Every structure is written in structure tokens, then in C-alpha cells.
């Protein structure tokens, strides 16, 4: 397989996954706000930080109010991480390899981009936001299903899954990180009552709530949520599951030893982590470390194959 | 009944399907009867079926705009086929083979002994002024003596029914994918017609192309690595590049996928590392092919490609420099070229062409500029030409100045009355002008496509058929009227 083609497959999937996860996060934050009392200072600012585009935001907007943040994260073409830009990038990557991926997948991706563009205005109002974001999420799920049901199990499919799982690990760690930051300020009694609601929000943004209840059979609490999202390899959006999948893809690809070493290093780090003893103010550092690990894996993939 | 052949006006032109009102040519009788019996609603249904098929197959050409990024546009397709009797076609095919054979001998001669210049058949000055002549290619002898492996010649028919060659495209002719896809569309839309007619198939072109390309391989191996080199997704013919690569099972590559090492061998970058390439079907122009030799700023080409080709380590189709014979001035000499190399009379005539480089002919052209079609030597796609009878006085005068300034760069032809064929316009059949581009493959032997791509000028009275300028296309049926 041509390096360039592998590169496009990998990035197409990463951008699709990123768009979906961003949509999930906004979806859940919108719902969460409805549950919290007005005086709880949980706003939209952490969302801007998620993809580390704080500077870009403040160049254009004064206040991190709901409308500005939604606009910035969903439809703003000046924000490299906005959903619309992710979908445009996914589309351009898909277009270049449209002879390699199933035709229907190209059509769905093209369609998804066009629909998201057309929804640009309505997504700003709470009433329509749900269905707009839901369309993005379910479209990507459809694309994932279609690719899984029709692509040859060769190198191309391995690069696709590599992109998907690496992006998922990255996004899951960012979502946890955002919540860790918003909970950081020493919480008053009144506010701490809502802490668990927020952790429930984290689970929901990763469609993990139902699975968490089924598997853990305990009420929502921080350390168990962290355990579930980071180390519970049976859950497909957990960090450890993603790393396991990446390991499998690498076995199907030539000369992957160096990359595998980086994957192992991150796995070991995760293995040693004790979520019960992890202090709230240490969480950010751990997530940072995980993201660095992701960057390292990506760089080694880039050097080896692209 | 929406189509009434009694109302169809043939006028002063030769019509491909209709002899005179209500009288179809023999090969077209069946389809005309069929079309006559369709209701307006049925025609609408056929058109929708064709458009759906085009959409589903993704047959497009690409237009690039700033704000929207890349857009794929469907090319207008007319569902009434153009029909040619096999008996007539075989004559045309013979003529094309003769022509392309002579052209390849001519190119090979120009880059080697230059016998034709020594003999004074073609003036030396012509070569010196030619934009497409590449001195870098002197002394090179490609395999089989073939330079233009893929040639697209444009044929037209005048009011008397004579078929002429209008021009030869020897650089990177495009359109063959539309020829193939148009047939697929027609099979979906008119399956019953394919039972009534004995229509010769066209779909073996990709395998013939592949076979011809493998003949260029420098290595004698079972499966040489053949790739299609494209300028990328923003090129208007990208669809075709991707389509042909897919049909041949070849890799579709861009310049940055290829690398020429110190050993003068071409490799492509794969996830397994570098992998050797034997033959490149390149769809980028000479000037962009190799920044080491030609345009330094080319981002599309491959540095070192010429080195590798000269060393005989890679096959290139078409060979660099083949465009020297793809020049409107050289065109005027083709009858002499055929006689010189093959000692044969040309089977297919040229359109009478005045060479402005000769004083007598130049004076005649300037005198009659309002009746002439004036063409610059090295443009394609219908750009930079003058159609005298359709132009203002100021435009004509501008061309007189251009010709005087650079006579070598211009040739002129009398305005041909191009043939027409019934074309659906608002669900009625109206005559529209058309041409035909067959594709000729040259390797160890020569193959001509069965028919070719018929291009139609969709505007009434227009003779400009280029896709970039409002042309459309039709399926071309070569029918065997004797087989039952």
C-alpha cells in the first residue's frame, strides 16, 4: 500500500472520530447544564480547552458564553478543531482515496459534511442542537459500520482502526481532563453534591453510563469512573481497550516493533496507575502524560509508514 | 409521441442518423423507430435513469473553486446514441493505424537521424520554433520505436459525408473513461436496444491499455509494476486517472509517491518501504514531469524521472517529447509524413490547412480571415482560437496582428460544416454538431478503440465540443449490420 494512501485513511478516520467525540461532549454539556443549579459555575470554558485552542478563541470572542463556545466548536471555520473543520478534513482525505474506500462510505462522508454545513445555524439554539449533533454522531456510527462491513481486511483496514483507536484514546483522555479541570477549584459543600452528576456526564459523553452500571454495579463515584474509563479493557472506549486494539493493528503491519514499544510503554504506565489513590489535582498531570504518550505513538507511526 | 422525425431539420449539414426529414440512415432505422414511439413521460424516465446511473457511478469532471473547495460536476450526457456502420468504421480504423504509425516514425526520426529534415520534406525551422520539441530527448530510442503510445485523434465529418482528422492529441489525451462509462449508462437505460442491434463492445480498452503498458517494462518479469501518475484530485481529468488505475488494477500515484534513487531506478513509497516501479502511465505534461530537467517549480513531477527513463530503467507513456507531433503546424505536414515513411497515400484526409509560415498561404488567410478558423500551434481545449464567421471585426483584426507577429505559430482552416446528430433538447430531438475522438494504442502492435468518444456541442449552432466549454457527450455505437 502506498504510504500516502495509508496516511489519508488514517487521518480520515481520526477526523471522523474527533468530530463525533466533540459532538458527544457538547451534547452532554448541554444536558448537564440543565441539571445544575444556576449558581454552580460550570460553564462552557472547559470545552474550549479540550482541544487546546484557547488563544484562537479569545482572538475572536470576548466571553466563553454558550453561544460563542458552541459556534466556535461546531461551525467556526477559523477553529482548526471545530466539528465542521474536522468533517471537511475527513472529507478531503476521503475524496483522495475514494477509489480505495467503499463508494457508499465516500458518499456518506460527503453527505455528513454537507448536512453539518446546512445545520450551521440551527445548532446554535438549544432546541435544535440535540438533533443536529445526534445526526453527526449516528452518521459516523453508520460510516464505521459500513467500513467494518465492507472493507478488505488488509493494510488499509489496519490503518483505519489505528487512526480510530488512537483518536479515541486521545479524546477520552481529553474529556476526562476537561472534567478534572472544572472540578479542580476547592468545592463547597453545596457544589460537591453535584460532583457525581458531573462524573455521570463524563460517562454519558462516552456512551459509558449504561455499561458502567451493568458492569460495575455501584453508584457513580470518581475513582470507579476513572477505573472504568481508563483501565477497563472490556469497555470499547476505555484507554486500555484502545491500546489493546492498536497492538492488534500493529501485528498486521510490517516493521511495527518501535511503535509497539511506545504502545507498551503507555500500557505499562496505565497498568501501574492506582485510580483509588489518585488525587484530584494529580489527574491533570496523568492525562497530560497520556496525551504525550499518544503523540509519541503517532510520531512513530508517522515516521515508519508515511 | 414527443419525437417527430418529420419535424427534424437536417439543413445544409450531414446528419449522422437522419438522411433527410423522416428518412433515417439504414443503421439508425431501428433506434429512430424506437425513439418515435416514446411518450414524453418515457423520455423523461430514460433521462432520469441515465442521470441516476451517472450519479451513482460518480462520473464527473472536477471544477475547483476557492470557497467551495473541489466540486465534481457531471458532464452532460445525451441518451440518443451516435451510430456508425461497422463497414465504414473499418476504413476509418485502417486510416488511423496508418496515421499513428507514421507519426511515431516521425517522432523517432526527429529525435534521432532527422532524415525527414535532411530530405527537405519538413522545414528545419519548424523544429527550432516548436514548443513541444525537447532537445533533452535527442538520441533516445524508446522500446518498439514508439513515442506516442496513447493517441487521441479528433475526427469530424463535413457536409458531404467525408471524415477528416481535425487534430491528433499525442501528449496526454483524455476522455476514454467517458467513452467506457457512457456505454455502461446506455446498457442500463436501453437494454432492449442491445438485443436489437449488434453493437460492438468497447470495454476491453483497460486490458488492452494494461497489456500495452506492460510491454514497456524494462524488466522481463511476470507482473511488472504499472502505475498511473496523476497531478492530483484538483485536475479536471482526475476521475479518469482514478478510473483507469482502478480498471487496470494499477496504483494511482502522485509525484511525491515516487522517488528516483542514485541507481536511476524509480521507486514508490509504500508502507513496506520503497518498491520498484517499471512503467508509468503519466497524465502530467512534459513541462512538469521532472523538475531536475524541466520546470524547477513543478510540484507535480518526480525529480530524476528523465534520468531513469534515459537509462532505460522505467517505461514512460507517452514518452516525453512525443508532443512535438501534436502541433497544429506539424499537423499540416501529416500527409507528406505518411508518404515519406510508409510510401502510402493517406487513407484519412486532413482538413485543408493553410500554414501561415508560408507567405502565399498567410496572405490568403489574412485576406479571408472572416471565413477561417485560426488556431495557435500549441493550444488545446479550444483556447486561443478564432472562429472567423462567428467573430466580430475587431476580433478578426486582432488575429491578423497576431499572425503577422508570429506566423509560425498559426495555421488556418476553412470553416467546416460539421455533421450533426439528433440530440435531446427539452425532450425534443434537435440537430447538434459533434465530433469523434477514437483512442489509438501503440506498442508491439496497434489497437484502435471501437468507435470512441462522441462529443456534442450542446448549444444550437455551436461547434465547440470541449467539456470545459459547454460540450456534452453521447455513446458511440459501431453496429454490424451484416451479422444476424
mmCIF file of N, CA and C in Angstrom, chain A residues 1-6 91-92 95-100 103 106-107 117 155 159 253-255 304-306, chain B residues 55-56 58 60 62 68 70-72 233-234 238 242-243 246 251-254 256-257 268-272:
data_model
loop_
_atom_site.group_PDB
_atom_site.id
_atom_site.type_symbol
_atom_site.label_atom_id
_atom_site.label_comp_id
_atom_site.label_asym_id
_atom_site.label_seq_id
_atom_site.Cartn_x
_atom_site.Cartn_y
_atom_site.Cartn_z
ATOM 1 N N UNK A 1 0.838 -1.196 0.000
ATOM 2 C CA UNK A 1 0.000 0.000 0.000
ATOM 3 C C UNK A 1 0.875 1.247 0.000
ATOM 4 N N UNK A 2 0.483 2.239 -0.816
ATOM 5 C CA UNK A 2 1.235 3.489 -0.871
ATOM 6 C C UNK A 2 1.186 4.192 0.484
ATOM 7 N N UNK A 3 2.292 4.770 0.891
ATOM 8 C CA UNK A 3 2.356 5.480 2.162
ATOM 9 C C UNK A 3 1.329 6.596 2.217
ATOM 10 N N UNK A 4 1.214 7.328 1.113
ATOM 11 C CA UNK A 4 0.303 8.467 1.084
ATOM 12 C C UNK A 4 -1.140 8.001 1.302
ATOM 13 N N UNK A 5 -1.485 6.894 0.668
ATOM 14 C CA UNK A 5 -2.845 6.381 0.803
ATOM 15 C C UNK A 5 -3.107 5.963 2.249
ATOM 16 N N UNK A 6 -2.141 5.267 2.845
ATOM 17 C CA UNK A 6 -2.278 4.855 4.246
ATOM 18 C C UNK A 6 -2.474 6.077 5.136
ATOM 19 N N UNK A 91 -13.488 14.699 4.871
ATOM 20 C CA UNK A 91 -13.999 14.616 3.510
ATOM 21 C C UNK A 91 -12.868 14.733 2.489
ATOM 22 N N UNK A 92 -11.959 15.679 2.683
ATOM 23 C CA UNK A 92 -10.862 15.843 1.728
ATOM 24 C C UNK A 92 -9.989 14.590 1.700
ATOM 25 N N UNK A 95 -11.905 11.907 -0.101
ATOM 26 C CA UNK A 95 -12.020 12.189 -1.527
ATOM 27 C C UNK A 95 -10.796 11.691 -2.285
ATOM 28 N N UNK A 96 -9.635 11.886 -1.659
ATOM 29 C CA UNK A 96 -8.391 11.489 -2.313
ATOM 30 C C UNK A 96 -8.308 9.967 -2.433
ATOM 31 N N UNK A 97 -8.936 9.267 -1.509
ATOM 32 C CA UNK A 97 -8.852 7.802 -1.542
ATOM 33 C C UNK A 97 -10.209 7.182 -1.850
ATOM 34 N N UNK A 98 -11.058 7.941 -2.546
ATOM 35 C CA UNK A 98 -12.413 7.435 -2.739
ATOM 36 C C UNK A 98 -12.475 6.200 -3.605
ATOM 37 N N UNK A 99 -11.387 5.905 -4.333
ATOM 38 C CA UNK A 99 -11.380 4.683 -5.120
ATOM 39 C C UNK A 99 -10.982 3.489 -4.257
ATOM 40 N N UNK A 100 -10.488 3.787 -3.066
ATOM 41 C CA UNK A 100 -9.993 2.697 -2.223
ATOM 42 C C UNK A 100 -11.015 2.315 -1.160
ATOM 43 N N UNK A 103 -17.476 2.962 -2.125
ATOM 44 C CA UNK A 103 -18.126 4.165 -2.666
ATOM 45 C C UNK A 103 -19.172 4.731 -1.703
ATOM 46 N N UNK A 106 -17.715 6.943 0.936
ATOM 47 C CA UNK A 106 -17.411 8.290 0.441
ATOM 48 C C UNK A 106 -18.692 9.126 0.386
ATOM 49 N N UNK A 107 -19.748 8.540 -0.125
ATOM 50 C CA UNK A 107 -20.997 9.295 -0.240
ATOM 51 C C UNK A 107 -21.519 9.716 1.124
ATOM 52 N N UNK A 117 -22.895 21.348 7.396
ATOM 53 C CA UNK A 117 -22.797 22.736 6.928
ATOM 54 C C UNK A 117 -24.177 23.389 6.909
ATOM 55 N N UNK A 155 -4.018 -4.057 4.867
ATOM 56 C CA UNK A 155 -3.295 -2.959 5.496
ATOM 57 C C UNK A 155 -4.176 -1.723 5.658
ATOM 58 N N UNK A 159 -4.840 0.484 9.081
ATOM 59 C CA UNK A 159 -4.555 1.910 9.291
ATOM 60 C C UNK A 159 -5.810 2.658 9.733
ATOM 61 N N UNK A 253 0.743 -5.089 10.546
ATOM 62 C CA UNK A 253 1.540 -4.195 9.711
ATOM 63 C C UNK A 253 3.018 -4.539 9.791
ATOM 64 N N UNK A 254 3.748 -4.272 8.692
ATOM 65 C CA UNK A 254 5.179 -4.611 8.689
ATOM 66 C C UNK A 254 6.001 -3.653 9.554
ATOM 67 N N UNK A 255 7.093 -4.129 10.066
ATOM 68 C CA UNK A 255 8.087 -3.309 10.787
ATOM 69 C C UNK A 255 7.477 -2.400 11.851
ATOM 70 N N UNK A 304 7.434 5.711 10.566
ATOM 71 C CA UNK A 304 7.591 4.387 9.991
ATOM 72 C C UNK A 304 6.860 4.234 8.656
ATOM 73 N N UNK A 305 5.662 4.794 8.566
ATOM 74 C CA UNK A 305 4.826 4.454 7.403
ATOM 75 C C UNK A 305 4.545 5.586 6.423
ATOM 76 N N UNK A 306 4.523 6.835 6.888
ATOM 77 C CA UNK A 306 4.018 7.879 5.993
ATOM 78 C C UNK A 306 5.117 8.718 5.350
ATOM 79 N N UNK B 55 -24.771 9.566 -11.733
ATOM 80 C CA UNK B 55 -24.518 9.979 -10.353
ATOM 81 C C UNK B 55 -23.978 8.816 -9.528
ATOM 82 N N UNK B 56 -24.635 7.675 -9.667
ATOM 83 C CA UNK B 56 -24.233 6.519 -8.868
ATOM 84 C C UNK B 56 -22.822 6.068 -9.225
ATOM 85 N N UNK B 58 -20.576 7.942 -10.252
ATOM 86 C CA UNK B 58 -19.627 9.006 -9.905
ATOM 87 C C UNK B 58 -18.850 9.511 -11.108
ATOM 88 N N UNK B 60 -17.660 12.100 -13.272
ATOM 89 C CA UNK B 60 -17.618 13.550 -13.105
ATOM 90 C C UNK B 60 -16.364 14.115 -13.727
ATOM 91 N N UNK B 62 -13.824 17.578 -12.654
ATOM 92 C CA UNK B 62 -13.640 18.364 -11.448
ATOM 93 C C UNK B 62 -13.490 19.833 -11.758
ATOM 94 N N UNK B 68 -15.686 26.802 -2.222
ATOM 95 C CA UNK B 68 -16.332 25.510 -2.023
ATOM 96 C C UNK B 68 -15.331 24.360 -2.000
ATOM 97 N N UNK B 70 -13.175 21.588 -3.774
ATOM 98 C CA UNK B 70 -13.303 20.876 -5.032
ATOM 99 C C UNK B 70 -14.744 20.436 -5.256
ATOM 100 N N UNK B 71 -15.183 20.559 -6.474
ATOM 101 C CA UNK B 71 -16.543 20.149 -6.808
ATOM 102 C C UNK B 71 -16.473 19.211 -7.997
ATOM 103 N N UNK B 72 -17.247 18.181 -7.946
ATOM 104 C CA UNK B 72 -17.324 17.306 -9.104
ATOM 105 C C UNK B 72 -18.590 17.638 -9.865
ATOM 106 N N UNK B 233 -6.095 15.438 -7.219
ATOM 107 C CA UNK B 233 -7.553 15.500 -7.237
ATOM 108 C C UNK B 233 -8.108 16.787 -7.826
ATOM 109 N N UNK B 234 -7.294 17.815 -7.943
ATOM 110 C CA UNK B 234 -7.834 19.062 -8.480
ATOM 111 C C UNK B 234 -7.752 19.123 -10.002
ATOM 112 N N UNK B 238 -9.154 14.079 -13.199
ATOM 113 C CA UNK B 238 -8.784 13.158 -12.114
ATOM 114 C C UNK B 238 -9.663 11.911 -12.103
ATOM 115 N N UNK B 242 -8.172 8.053 -11.953
ATOM 116 C CA UNK B 242 -8.549 7.094 -10.915
ATOM 117 C C UNK B 242 -9.272 5.899 -11.540
ATOM 118 N N UNK B 243 -10.137 6.204 -12.483
ATOM 119 C CA UNK B 243 -10.933 5.154 -13.128
ATOM 120 C C UNK B 243 -10.036 4.151 -13.851
ATOM 121 N N UNK B 246 -8.006 2.048 -11.479
ATOM 122 C CA UNK B 246 -8.859 1.047 -10.862
ATOM 123 C C UNK B 246 -9.158 -0.092 -11.839
ATOM 124 N N UNK B 251 -1.604 0.976 -9.350
ATOM 125 C CA UNK B 251 -1.605 2.006 -8.311
ATOM 126 C C UNK B 251 -1.798 3.365 -8.963
ATOM 127 N N UNK B 252 -2.575 4.215 -8.309
ATOM 128 C CA UNK B 252 -2.713 5.598 -8.736
ATOM 129 C C UNK B 252 -1.761 6.414 -7.861
ATOM 130 N N UNK B 253 -0.774 7.059 -8.478
ATOM 131 C CA UNK B 253 0.225 7.759 -7.671
ATOM 132 C C UNK B 253 0.281 9.240 -8.033
ATOM 133 N N UNK B 254 0.758 10.054 -7.089
ATOM 134 C CA UNK B 254 1.098 11.444 -7.393
ATOM 135 C C UNK B 254 2.629 11.547 -7.331
ATOM 136 N N UNK B 256 4.780 12.936 -5.489
ATOM 137 C CA UNK B 256 5.501 12.746 -4.226
ATOM 138 C C UNK B 256 5.515 11.287 -3.769
ATOM 139 N N UNK B 257 4.729 10.425 -4.415
ATOM 140 C CA UNK B 257 4.779 8.999 -4.065
ATOM 141 C C UNK B 257 6.001 8.316 -4.681
ATOM 142 N N UNK B 268 8.347 3.537 -5.595
ATOM 143 C CA UNK B 268 7.249 4.232 -4.918
ATOM 144 C C UNK B 268 7.333 3.967 -3.423
ATOM 145 N N UNK B 269 6.883 4.957 -2.659
ATOM 146 C CA UNK B 269 6.938 4.840 -1.203
ATOM 147 C C UNK B 269 5.709 4.088 -0.716
ATOM 148 N N UNK B 270 5.943 2.913 -0.143
ATOM 149 C CA UNK B 270 4.814 2.157 0.392
ATOM 150 C C UNK B 270 5.033 1.952 1.882
ATOM 151 N N UNK B 271 4.043 1.421 2.557
ATOM 152 C CA UNK B 271 4.190 1.181 3.990
ATOM 153 C C UNK B 271 5.226 0.094 4.254
ATOM 154 N N UNK B 272 5.586 -0.646 3.219
ATOM 155 C CA UNK B 272 6.647 -1.650 3.352
ATOM 156 C C UNK B 272 8.020 -1.102 2.977
#
